[in-house]
Amino acid sequence: MATSQRRRMRRNAENGLFTKPSNGDFMKNILVTGGCGFIGSNFIHYLLEQPDFTGRIINVDKLTYAGNPENLAGIAERFSERYDFIKADICDREAMSEIFNNYKIDAVCHFAAESHVDRSIAEPDSFIKTNIFGTFNLLELSRNRVALFHHISTDEVYGSLGKDGFFTEQTPYRPNSPYSASKASSDHLVRAYNKTYSLPVTISNCSNNYGPYQFPEKLIPLIILNSLEGKSLPVYGDGRNIRDWLYVEDHCRAVWLIMKNGKRGETYNIGGNCEMRNIDVVRMICDIIDEMVPRDDSMLRRDLITFVKDRPGHDLRYAIDFSKLQRELGWVPDESFESGIRKTIKWHIDNKGWVDRVKSGEYMSWIERHYNL
Ligand code: NAD
Ligand code: TYD
């Protein structure tokens, strides 16, 4: 990128303004962190198919238990000129510095994180390291270098809602778990690098995602797999906690729109317009699986539901007001929960090989530890 263009972008970032590019042409080389995880891999699949992205993706992933190269099977062959994978830890400044030096990175899309609330309660250390220190490393390396740093965050930074209300971009941060506290810290660092160093940033805070390639320790894939296998379906507490659910491809579309046209220095909430109690999510999955693959013994999957000990500090309700994203960038979710969950269940049935391989040692030992099996 020419120095004059970089200077103009910096000035715009300082003013909170951005001369809107009509497409993604200013991002030739995009560094995607955590691209072997659930949302990152969906994003890579999505972005490489977009007509307004002709550049290259450099996917950096440490391959923790949650990172699975099989999520991107075939991508390196199909897009050999436009995709590179590098196994590295975002906390390793030297390794990351080498990547920034070897590629002329124009934009960073930062997904890499420890992402599971229950693990953050059991073992918080890696959350602090990766989510806070790892983000700090990337920000330092991006300073004076990239045209955009897009930070992927969560609605959980806002804490918990009572019966009414929605999270807006103005809602004060009140994180309740080590996971959400570490994500909140990283959001603050990203904001500070924009204010202090004029790094052009955008931040998106999204509600709960579901869809293909999600590691089956999270509610929806866990319930789908256990239902298919006739195992018990653990519901925390009384099952009345509410989450807003978003199909992962809708999230990817929102991220790409924000990267192209979002105002620099700003935050955008992303939501599914789909609040549901956990127990209703689980019942719906049971009913759809009963319809798609009826059991030989005609037993109903709902009978497998088991109420288990609640999560400590369990947030009651999340609900997102995404009117800013709708108003400014014209985004609304395409999928309803019914259409998205049907696709997701079908994907799990059609991809038994992926499912079987994911249920490897680390997955089984977490399930045993966490659910006292
Ligand atoms: P995930 O756990 O499935 O994937 C995380 C990826 O990051 C994995 O591939 C892992 O190997 C990689 N990673 C972890 N530590 C790393 C490190 N130190 N260096 C390099 N790579 C590392 O997570 P996800 O569900 O895909 O979430 C992606 C992002 O989206 C996270 O930042 C999360 O906070 C955010 N988010 C997730 C949801 C959701 O519902 N899953 C909702 C809102 C926001
Ligand atoms: P989860 O998928 O872990 O996402 P998050 O905690 O980030 O919202 O959990 C979604 C909801 O489902 C949450 O309220 C906790 C609940 N839950 C269960 O009831 N049983 C389970 O086995 C799991 C993993 C989650």
mmCIF file with all atom_site columns, N, CA and C and ligand atoms in Angstrom, residues 115-118 154-156 177 179 207-209 214-223 226 233-237 239-245 276-279 281-282 306-311 314-318 366-367 370-371, ligand 2:
data_model
loop_
_atom_site.group_PDB
_atom_site.id
_atom_site.type_symbol
_atom_site.label_atom_id
_atom_site.label_alt_id
_atom_site.label_comp_id
_atom_site.label_asym_id
_atom_site.label_entity_id
_atom_site.label_seq_id
_atom_site.pdbx_PDB_ins_code
_atom_site.Cartn_x
_atom_site.Cartn_y
_atom_site.Cartn_z
_atom_site.occupancy
_atom_site.B_iso_or_equiv
_atom_site.pdbx_formal_charge
_atom_site.auth_seq_id
_atom_site.auth_comp_id
_atom_site.auth_asym_id
_atom_site.auth_atom_id
_atom_site.pdbx_PDB_model_num
ATOM   1   N N   . SER A 1 115 ? -12.212 -20.270 23.748 1.00 0.00 ? 115 SER A N   1
ATOM   2   C CA  . SER A 1 115 ? -13.589 -19.793 23.557 1.00 0.00 ? 115 SER A CA  1
ATOM   3   C C   . SER A 1 115 ? -14.669 -20.474 24.393 1.00 0.00 ? 115 SER A C   1
ATOM   4   N N   . HIS A 1 116 ? -14.285 -21.425 25.252 1.00 0.00 ? 116 HIS A N   1
ATOM   5   C CA  . HIS A 1 116 ? -15.342 -22.181 25.929 1.00 0.00 ? 116 HIS A CA  1
ATOM   6   C C   . HIS A 1 116 ? -15.472 -21.756 27.397 1.00 0.00 ? 116 HIS A C   1
ATOM   7   N N   . VAL A 1 117 ? -16.624 -21.197 27.749 1.00 0.00 ? 117 VAL A N   1
ATOM   8   C CA  . VAL A 1 117 ? -16.865 -20.660 29.100 1.00 0.00 ? 117 VAL A CA  1
ATOM   9   C C   . VAL A 1 117 ? -16.562 -21.701 30.183 1.00 0.00 ? 117 VAL A C   1
ATOM   10  N N   . ASP A 1 118 ? -17.039 -22.927 30.009 1.00 0.00 ? 118 ASP A N   1
ATOM   11  C CA  . ASP A 1 118 ? -16.833 -23.944 31.060 1.00 0.00 ? 118 ASP A CA  1
ATOM   12  C C   . ASP A 1 118 ? -15.348 -24.237 31.275 1.00 0.00 ? 118 ASP A C   1
ATOM   13  N N   . THR A 1 154 ? -17.460 -11.017 21.448 1.00 0.00 ? 154 THR A N   1
ATOM   14  C CA  . THR A 1 154 ? -18.684 -11.713 21.839 1.00 0.00 ? 154 THR A CA  1
ATOM   15  C C   . THR A 1 154 ? -19.637 -10.785 22.585 1.00 0.00 ? 154 THR A C   1
ATOM   16  N N   . ASP A 1 155 ? -20.921 -11.120 22.554 1.00 0.00 ? 155 ASP A N   1
ATOM   17  C CA  . ASP A 1 155 ? -21.902 -10.350 23.340 1.00 0.00 ? 155 ASP A CA  1
ATOM   18  C C   . ASP A 1 155 ? -21.721 -10.592 24.843 1.00 0.00 ? 155 ASP A C   1
ATOM   19  N N   . GLU A 1 156 ? -20.933 -11.644 25.190 1.00 0.00 ? 156 GLU A N   1
ATOM   20  C CA  . GLU A 1 156 ? -20.806 -11.990 26.613 1.00 0.00 ? 156 GLU A CA  1
ATOM   21  C C   . GLU A 1 156 ? -20.053 -10.933 27.407 1.00 0.00 ? 156 GLU A C   1
ATOM   22  N N   . SER A 1 177 ? -17.545 -14.193 33.389 1.00 0.00 ? 177 SER A N   1
ATOM   23  C CA  . SER A 1 177 ? -16.728 -15.420 33.425 1.00 0.00 ? 177 SER A CA  1
ATOM   24  C C   . SER A 1 177 ? -15.298 -15.049 33.044 1.00 0.00 ? 177 SER A C   1
ATOM   25  N N   . TYR A 1 179 ? -13.703 -16.275 30.679 1.00 0.00 ? 179 TYR A N   1
ATOM   26  C CA  . TYR A 1 179 ? -13.732 -16.135 29.213 1.00 0.00 ? 179 TYR A CA  1
ATOM   27  C C   . TYR A 1 179 ? -14.177 -14.732 28.823 1.00 0.00 ? 179 TYR A C   1
ATOM   28  N N   . SER A 1 207 ? -23.490 -12.746 18.955 1.00 0.00 ? 207 SER A N   1
ATOM   29  C CA  . SER A 1 207 ? -24.187 -13.681 19.839 1.00 0.00 ? 207 SER A CA  1
ATOM   30  C C   . SER A 1 207 ? -23.745 -15.124 19.539 1.00 0.00 ? 207 SER A C   1
ATOM   31  N N   . ASN A 1 208 ? -24.383 -16.091 20.189 1.00 0.00 ? 208 ASN A N   1
ATOM   32  C CA  . ASN A 1 208 ? -23.971 -17.504 20.056 1.00 0.00 ? 208 ASN A CA  1
ATOM   33  C C   . ASN A 1 208 ? -24.134 -18.004 18.623 1.00 0.00 ? 208 ASN A C   1
ATOM   34  N N   . ASN A 1 209 ? -23.066 -18.588 18.101 1.00 0.00 ? 209 ASN A N   1
ATOM   35  C CA  . ASN A 1 209 ? -23.091 -19.151 16.751 1.00 0.00 ? 209 ASN A CA  1
ATOM   36  C C   . ASN A 1 209 ? -23.359 -20.658 16.802 1.00 0.00 ? 209 ASN A C   1
ATOM   37  N N   . GLN A 1 214 ? -18.454 -27.030 14.330 1.00 0.00 ? 214 GLN A N   1
ATOM   38  C CA  . GLN A 1 214 ? -18.329 -26.548 15.721 1.00 0.00 ? 214 GLN A CA  1
ATOM   39  C C   . GLN A 1 214 ? -17.881 -27.699 16.614 1.00 0.00 ? 214 GLN A C   1
ATOM   40  N N   . PHE A 1 215 ? -16.905 -27.425 17.461 1.00 0.00 ? 215 PHE A N   1
ATOM   41  C CA  . PHE A 1 215 ? -16.374 -28.469 18.345 1.00 0.00 ? 215 PHE A CA  1
ATOM   42  C C   . PHE A 1 215 ? -17.470 -28.900 19.332 1.00 0.00 ? 215 PHE A C   1
ATOM   43  N N   . PRO A 1 216 ? -17.685 -30.219 19.470 1.00 0.00 ? 216 PRO A N   1
ATOM   44  C CA  . PRO A 1 216 ? -18.882 -30.672 20.192 1.00 0.00 ? 216 PRO A CA  1
ATOM   45  C C   . PRO A 1 216 ? -18.812 -30.614 21.714 1.00 0.00 ? 216 PRO A C   1
ATOM   46  N N   . GLU A 1 217 ? -18.190 -29.561 22.249 1.00 0.00 ? 217 GLU A N   1
ATOM   47  C CA  . GLU A 1 217 ? -18.279 -29.309 23.686 1.00 0.00 ? 217 GLU A CA  1
ATOM   48  C C   . GLU A 1 217 ? -19.297 -28.192 23.936 1.00 0.00 ? 217 GLU A C   1
ATOM   49  N N   . LYS A 1 218 ? -19.698 -27.482 22.869 1.00 0.00 ? 218 LYS A N   1
ATOM   50  C CA  . LYS A 1 218 ? -20.687 -26.397 22.999 1.00 0.00 ? 218 LYS A CA  1
ATOM   51  C C   . LYS A 1 218 ? -22.088 -26.996 22.879 1.00 0.00 ? 218 LYS A C   1
ATOM   52  N N   . LEU A 1 219 ? -23.079 -26.254 23.378 1.00 0.00 ? 219 LEU A N   1
ATOM   53  C CA  . LEU A 1 219 ? -24.414 -26.847 23.551 1.00 0.00 ? 219 LEU A CA  1
ATOM   54  C C   . LEU A 1 219 ? -24.950 -27.541 22.293 1.00 0.00 ? 219 LEU A C   1
ATOM   55  N N   . ILE A 1 220 ? -25.014 -26.801 21.172 1.00 0.00 ? 220 ILE A N   1
ATOM   56  C CA  . ILE A 1 220 ? -25.748 -27.353 20.024 1.00 0.00 ? 220 ILE A CA  1
ATOM   57  C C   . ILE A 1 220 ? -25.094 -28.601 19.420 1.00 0.00 ? 220 ILE A C   1
ATOM   58  N N   . PRO A 1 221 ? -23.791 -28.588 19.091 1.00 0.00 ? 221 PRO A N   1
ATOM   59  C CA  . PRO A 1 221 ? -23.242 -29.841 18.547 1.00 0.00 ? 221 PRO A CA  1
ATOM   60  C C   . PRO A 1 221 ? -23.248 -30.986 19.559 1.00 0.00 ? 221 PRO A C   1
ATOM   61  N N   . LEU A 1 222 ? -23.069 -30.649 20.849 1.00 0.00 ? 222 LEU A N   1
ATOM   62  C CA  . LEU A 1 222 ? -23.095 -31.707 21.874 1.00 0.00 ? 222 LEU A CA  1
ATOM   63  C C   . LEU A 1 222 ? -24.467 -32.397 21.890 1.00 0.00 ? 222 LEU A C   1
ATOM   64  N N   . ILE A 1 223 ? -25.519 -31.575 21.839 1.00 0.00 ? 223 ILE A N   1
ATOM   65  C CA  . ILE A 1 223 ? -26.876 -32.148 21.895 1.00 0.00 ? 223 ILE A CA  1
ATOM   66  C C   . ILE A 1 223 ? -27.176 -32.939 20.620 1.00 0.00 ? 223 ILE A C   1
ATOM   67  N N   . ASN A 1 226 ? -25.111 -36.260 20.904 1.00 0.00 ? 226 ASN A N   1
ATOM   68  C CA  . ASN A 1 226 ? -25.640 -37.172 21.928 1.00 0.00 ? 226 ASN A CA  1
ATOM   69  C C   . ASN A 1 226 ? -27.012 -37.719 21.517 1.00 0.00 ? 226 ASN A C   1
ATOM   70  N N   . LEU A 1 233 ? -28.784 -36.010 27.453 1.00 0.00 ? 233 LEU A N   1
ATOM   71  C CA  . LEU A 1 233 ? -28.658 -34.640 26.959 1.00 0.00 ? 233 LEU A CA  1
ATOM   72  C C   . LEU A 1 233 ? -28.603 -33.692 28.159 1.00 0.00 ? 233 LEU A C   1
ATOM   73  N N   . PRO A 1 234 ? -27.381 -33.261 28.558 1.00 0.00 ? 234 PRO A N   1
ATOM   74  C CA  . PRO A 1 234 ? -27.233 -32.479 29.790 1.00 0.00 ? 234 PRO A CA  1
ATOM   75  C C   . PRO A 1 234 ? -27.706 -31.028 29.621 1.00 0.00 ? 234 PRO A C   1
ATOM   76  N N   . VAL A 1 235 ? -28.670 -30.634 30.439 1.00 0.00 ? 235 VAL A N   1
ATOM   77  C CA  . VAL A 1 235 ? -29.149 -29.240 30.426 1.00 0.00 ? 235 VAL A CA  1
ATOM   78  C C   . VAL A 1 235 ? -28.823 -28.638 31.789 1.00 0.00 ? 235 VAL A C   1
ATOM   79  N N   . TYR A 1 236 ? -28.082 -27.516 31.789 1.00 0.00 ? 236 TYR A N   1
ATOM   80  C CA  . TYR A 1 236 ? -27.656 -26.915 33.054 1.00 0.00 ? 236 TYR A CA  1
ATOM   81  C C   . TYR A 1 236 ? -28.845 -26.268 33.772 1.00 0.00 ? 236 TYR A C   1
ATOM   82  N N   . GLY A 1 237 ? -28.881 -26.435 35.092 1.00 0.00 ? 237 GLY A N   1
ATOM   83  C CA  . GLY A 1 237 ? -29.893 -25.763 35.916 1.00 0.00 ? 237 GLY A CA  1
ATOM   84  C C   . GLY A 1 237 ? -31.288 -26.158 35.483 1.00 0.00 ? 237 GLY A C   1
ATOM   85  N N   . GLY A 1 239 ? -32.712 -24.956 32.706 1.00 0.00 ? 239 GLY A N   1
ATOM   86  C CA  . GLY A 1 239 ? -32.836 -24.856 31.241 1.00 0.00 ? 239 GLY A CA  1
ATOM   87  C C   . GLY A 1 239 ? -33.479 -23.569 30.769 1.00 0.00 ? 239 GLY A C   1
ATOM   88  N N   . ARG A 1 240 ? -33.689 -22.617 31.712 1.00 0.00 ? 240 ARG A N   1
ATOM   89  C CA  . ARG A 1 240 ? -34.388 -21.389 31.297 1.00 0.00 ? 240 ARG A CA  1
ATOM   90  C C   . ARG A 1 240 ? -33.468 -20.263 30.859 1.00 0.00 ? 240 ARG A C   1
ATOM   91  N N   . ASN A 1 241 ? -32.171 -20.496 30.897 1.00 0.00 ? 241 ASN A N   1
ATOM   92  C CA  . ASN A 1 241 ? -31.238 -19.456 30.426 1.00 0.00 ? 241 ASN A CA  1
ATOM   93  C C   . ASN A 1 241 ? -31.467 -19.239 28.941 1.00 0.00 ? 241 ASN A C   1
ATOM   94  N N   . ILE A 1 242 ? -31.355 -17.973 28.552 1.00 0.00 ? 242 ILE A N   1
ATOM   95  C CA  . ILE A 1 242 ? -31.689 -17.614 27.165 1.00 0.00 ? 242 ILE A CA  1
ATOM   96  C C   . ILE A 1 242 ? -30.444 -17.149 26.423 1.00 0.00 ? 242 ILE A C   1
ATOM   97  N N   . ARG A 1 243 ? -30.285 -17.668 25.200 1.00 0.00 ? 243 ARG A N   1
ATOM   98  C CA  . ARG A 1 243 ? -29.221 -17.216 24.312 1.00 0.00 ? 243 ARG A CA  1
ATOM   99  C C   . ARG A 1 243 ? -29.855 -16.762 23.003 1.00 0.00 ? 243 ARG A C   1
ATOM   100 N N   . ASP A 1 244 ? -29.141 -15.859 22.293 1.00 0.00 ? 244 ASP A N   1
ATOM   101 C CA  . ASP A 1 244 ? -29.577 -15.440 20.962 1.00 0.00 ? 244 ASP A CA  1
ATOM   102 C C   . ASP A 1 244 ? -28.719 -16.208 19.964 1.00 0.00 ? 244 ASP A C   1
ATOM   103 N N   . TRP A 1 245 ? -29.336 -16.945 19.070 1.00 0.00 ? 245 TRP A N   1
ATOM   104 C CA  . TRP A 1 245 ? -28.582 -17.870 18.204 1.00 0.00 ? 245 TRP A CA  1
ATOM   105 C C   . TRP A 1 245 ? -28.448 -17.349 16.787 1.00 0.00 ? 245 TRP A C   1
ATOM   106 N N   . MET A 1 276 ? -33.795 -17.842 22.486 1.00 0.00 ? 276 MET A N   1
ATOM   107 C CA  . MET A 1 276 ? -34.459 -19.089 22.882 1.00 0.00 ? 276 MET A CA  1
ATOM   108 C C   . MET A 1 276 ? -33.932 -19.581 24.224 1.00 0.00 ? 276 MET A C   1
ATOM   109 N N   . ARG A 1 277 ? -34.844 -20.194 24.995 1.00 0.00 ? 277 ARG A N   1
ATOM   110 C CA  . ARG A 1 277 ? -34.408 -20.843 26.232 1.00 0.00 ? 277 ARG A CA  1
ATOM   111 C C   . ARG A 1 277 ? -33.643 -22.116 25.849 1.00 0.00 ? 277 ARG A C   1
ATOM   112 N N   . ASN A 1 278 ? -32.628 -22.454 26.643 1.00 0.00 ? 278 ASN A N   1
ATOM   113 C CA  . ASN A 1 278 ? -31.829 -23.648 26.319 1.00 0.00 ? 278 ASN A CA  1
ATOM   114 C C   . ASN A 1 278 ? -32.709 -24.895 26.181 1.00 0.00 ? 278 ASN A C   1
ATOM   115 N N   . ILE A 1 279 ? -33.670 -25.030 27.070 1.00 0.00 ? 279 ILE A N   1
ATOM   116 C CA  . ILE A 1 279 ? -34.504 -26.239 27.042 1.00 0.00 ? 279 ILE A CA  1
ATOM   117 C C   . ILE A 1 279 ? -35.291 -26.320 25.733 1.00 0.00 ? 279 ILE A C   1
ATOM   118 N N   . VAL A 1 281 ? -34.270 -25.037 22.832 1.00 0.00 ? 281 VAL A N   1
ATOM   119 C CA  . VAL A 1 281 ? -33.295 -25.396 21.792 1.00 0.00 ? 281 VAL A CA  1
ATOM   120 C C   . VAL A 1 281 ? -33.132 -26.923 21.782 1.00 0.00 ? 281 VAL A C   1
ATOM   121 N N   . VAL A 1 282 ? -32.944 -27.482 22.970 1.00 0.00 ? 282 VAL A N   1
ATOM   122 C CA  . VAL A 1 282 ? -32.683 -28.927 23.076 1.00 0.00 ? 282 VAL A CA  1
ATOM   123 C C   . VAL A 1 282 ? -33.909 -29.724 22.595 1.00 0.00 ? 282 VAL A C   1
ATOM   124 N N   . THR A 1 306 ? -31.506 -34.570 30.491 1.00 0.00 ? 306 THR A N   1
ATOM   125 C CA  . THR A 1 306 ? -31.161 -34.728 31.908 1.00 0.00 ? 306 THR A CA  1
ATOM   126 C C   . THR A 1 306 ? -30.758 -33.365 32.458 1.00 0.00 ? 306 THR A C   1
ATOM   127 N N   . PHE A 1 307 ? -31.425 -32.897 33.493 1.00 0.00 ? 307 PHE A N   1
ATOM   128 C CA  . PHE A 1 307 ? -31.018 -31.630 34.102 1.00 0.00 ? 307 PHE A CA  1
ATOM   129 C C   . PHE A 1 307 ? -29.826 -31.883 35.015 1.00 0.00 ? 307 PHE A C   1
ATOM   130 N N   . VAL A 1 308 ? -28.756 -31.108 34.813 1.00 0.00 ? 308 VAL A N   1
ATOM   131 C CA  . VAL A 1 308 ? -27.526 -31.315 35.595 1.00 0.00 ? 308 VAL A CA  1
ATOM   132 C C   . VAL A 1 308 ? -27.193 -30.030 36.350 1.00 0.00 ? 308 VAL A C   1
ATOM   133 N N   . LYS A 1 309 ? -26.181 -30.140 37.218 1.00 0.00 ? 309 LYS A N   1
ATOM   134 C CA  . LYS A 1 309 ? -25.742 -29.014 38.051 1.00 0.00 ? 309 LYS A CA  1
ATOM   135 C C   . LYS A 1 309 ? -25.479 -27.779 37.192 1.00 0.00 ? 309 LYS A C   1
ATOM   136 N N   . ASP A 1 310 ? -25.912 -26.616 37.697 1.00 0.00 ? 310 ASP A N   1
ATOM   137 C CA  . ASP A 1 310 ? -25.776 -25.386 36.918 1.00 0.00 ? 310 ASP A CA  1
ATOM   138 C C   . ASP A 1 310 ? -24.316 -24.933 36.841 1.00 0.00 ? 310 ASP A C   1
ATOM   139 N N   . ARG A 1 311 ? -24.027 -24.128 35.827 1.00 0.00 ? 311 ARG A N   1
ATOM   140 C CA  . ARG A 1 311 ? -22.702 -23.498 35.664 1.00 0.00 ? 311 ARG A CA  1
ATOM   141 C C   . ARG A 1 311 ? -22.585 -22.364 36.682 1.00 0.00 ? 311 ARG A C   1
ATOM   142 N N   . HIS A 1 314 ? -23.670 -18.445 35.922 1.00 0.00 ? 314 HIS A N   1
ATOM   143 C CA  . HIS A 1 314 ? -24.338 -18.674 34.625 1.00 0.00 ? 314 HIS A CA  1
ATOM   144 C C   . HIS A 1 314 ? -25.176 -17.458 34.213 1.00 0.00 ? 314 HIS A C   1
ATOM   145 N N   . ASP A 1 315 ? -24.790 -16.792 33.114 1.00 0.00 ? 315 ASP A N   1
ATOM   146 C CA  . ASP A 1 315 ? -25.543 -15.629 32.644 1.00 0.00 ? 315 ASP A CA  1
ATOM   147 C C   . ASP A 1 315 ? -26.961 -16.053 32.267 1.00 0.00 ? 315 ASP A C   1
ATOM   148 N N   . LEU A 1 316 ? -27.931 -15.239 32.716 1.00 0.00 ? 316 LEU A N   1
ATOM   149 C CA  . LEU A 1 316 ? -29.328 -15.615 32.493 1.00 0.00 ? 316 LEU A CA  1
ATOM   150 C C   . LEU A 1 316 ? -29.752 -15.428 31.042 1.00 0.00 ? 316 LEU A C   1
ATOM   151 N N   . ARG A 1 317 ? -29.489 -14.243 30.519 1.00 0.00 ? 317 ARG A N   1
ATOM   152 C CA  . ARG A 1 317 ? -30.053 -13.967 29.184 1.00 0.00 ? 317 ARG A CA  1
ATOM   153 C C   . ARG A 1 317 ? -29.142 -13.052 28.380 1.00 0.00 ? 317 ARG A C   1
ATOM   154 N N   . TYR A 1 318 ? -28.952 -13.393 27.091 1.00 0.00 ? 318 TYR A N   1
ATOM   155 C CA  . TYR A 1 318 ? -28.279 -12.502 26.139 1.00 0.00 ? 318 TYR A CA  1
ATOM   156 C C   . TYR A 1 318 ? -29.286 -12.163 25.044 1.00 0.00 ? 318 TYR A C   1
ATOM   157 N N   . TRP A 1 366 ? -12.399 -34.352 28.213 1.00 0.00 ? 366 TRP A N   1
ATOM   158 C CA  . TRP A 1 366 ? -13.141 -33.195 28.724 1.00 0.00 ? 366 TRP A CA  1
ATOM   159 C C   . TRP A 1 366 ? -14.538 -33.620 29.168 1.00 0.00 ? 366 TRP A C   1
ATOM   160 N N   . ILE A 1 367 ? -15.197 -34.431 28.330 1.00 0.00 ? 367 ILE A N   1
ATOM   161 C CA  . ILE A 1 367 ? -16.561 -34.867 28.640 1.00 0.00 ? 367 ILE A CA  1
ATOM   162 C C   . ILE A 1 367 ? -16.550 -35.655 29.961 1.00 0.00 ? 367 ILE A C   1
ATOM   163 N N   . HIS A 1 370 ? -15.759 -33.090 32.870 1.00 0.00 ? 370 HIS A N   1
ATOM   164 C CA  . HIS A 1 370 ? -16.767 -32.052 33.116 1.00 0.00 ? 370 HIS A CA  1
ATOM   165 C C   . HIS A 1 370 ? -18.099 -32.630 33.583 1.00 0.00 ? 370 HIS A C   1
ATOM   166 N N   . TYR A 1 371 ? -18.506 -33.727 32.999 1.00 0.00 ? 371 TYR A N   1
ATOM   167 C CA  . TYR A 1 371 ? -19.818 -34.285 33.342 1.00 0.00 ? 371 TYR A CA  1
ATOM   168 C C   . TYR A 1 371 ? -19.703 -35.450 34.331 1.00 0.00 ? 371 TYR A C   1
HETATM 169 P P1  . TYD B 2 .   ? -22.356 -22.829 25.280 1.00 0.00 ? 2   TYD B P1  1
HETATM 170 O O1  . TYD B 2 .   ? -22.642 -23.508 23.980 1.00 0.00 ? 2   TYD B O1  1
HETATM 171 O O2  . TYD B 2 .   ? -21.255 -23.348 26.133 1.00 0.00 ? 2   TYD B O2  1
HETATM 172 O O3  . TYD B 2 .   ? -22.165 -21.286 24.940 1.00 0.00 ? 2   TYD B O3  1
HETATM 173 P P2  . TYD B 2 .   ? -22.052 -20.000 25.943 1.00 0.00 ? 2   TYD B P2  1
HETATM 174 O O4  . TYD B 2 .   ? -21.780 -20.478 27.307 1.00 0.00 ? 2   TYD B O4  1
HETATM 175 O O5  . TYD B 2 .   ? -20.909 -19.264 25.347 1.00 0.00 ? 2   TYD B O5  1
HETATM 176 O O6  . TYD B 2 .   ? -23.354 -19.277 25.808 1.00 0.00 ? 2   TYD B O6  1
HETATM 177 O O7  . TYD B 2 .   ? -23.689 -22.845 26.152 1.00 0.00 ? 2   TYD B O7  1
HETATM 178 C C1  . TYD B 2 .   ? -24.895 -22.312 25.659 1.00 0.00 ? 2   TYD B C1  1
HETATM 179 C C2  . TYD B 2 .   ? -25.918 -22.408 26.761 1.00 0.00 ? 2   TYD B C2  1
HETATM 180 O O8  . TYD B 2 .   ? -26.203 -23.789 26.994 1.00 0.00 ? 2   TYD B O8  1
HETATM 181 C C3  . TYD B 2 .   ? -25.433 -21.856 28.082 1.00 0.00 ? 2   TYD B C3  1
HETATM 182 O O9  . TYD B 2 .   ? -26.534 -21.219 28.734 1.00 0.00 ? 2   TYD B O9  1
HETATM 183 C C4  . TYD B 2 .   ? -24.992 -23.080 28.875 1.00 0.00 ? 2   TYD B C4  1
HETATM 184 C C5  . TYD B 2 .   ? -25.917 -24.156 28.354 1.00 0.00 ? 2   TYD B C5  1
HETATM 185 N N1  . TYD B 2 .   ? -25.364 -25.536 28.322 1.00 0.00 ? 2   TYD B N1  1
HETATM 186 C C6  . TYD B 2 .   ? -26.100 -26.595 28.848 1.00 0.00 ? 2   TYD B C6  1
HETATM 187 O O10 . TYD B 2 .   ? -27.215 -26.400 29.323 1.00 0.00 ? 2   TYD B O10 1
HETATM 188 N N2  . TYD B 2 .   ? -25.572 -27.851 28.771 1.00 0.00 ? 2   TYD B N2  1
HETATM 189 C C7  . TYD B 2 .   ? -24.345 -28.103 28.253 1.00 0.00 ? 2   TYD B C7  1
HETATM 190 O O11 . TYD B 2 .   ? -23.889 -29.287 28.249 1.00 0.00 ? 2   TYD B O11 1
HETATM 191 C C8  . TYD B 2 .   ? -23.599 -27.010 27.702 1.00 0.00 ? 2   TYD B C8  1
HETATM 192 C C9  . TYD B 2 .   ? -22.237 -27.232 27.096 1.00 0.00 ? 2   TYD B C9  1
HETATM 193 C C10 . TYD B 2 .   ? -24.137 -25.729 27.751 1.00 0.00 ? 2   TYD B C10 1
#
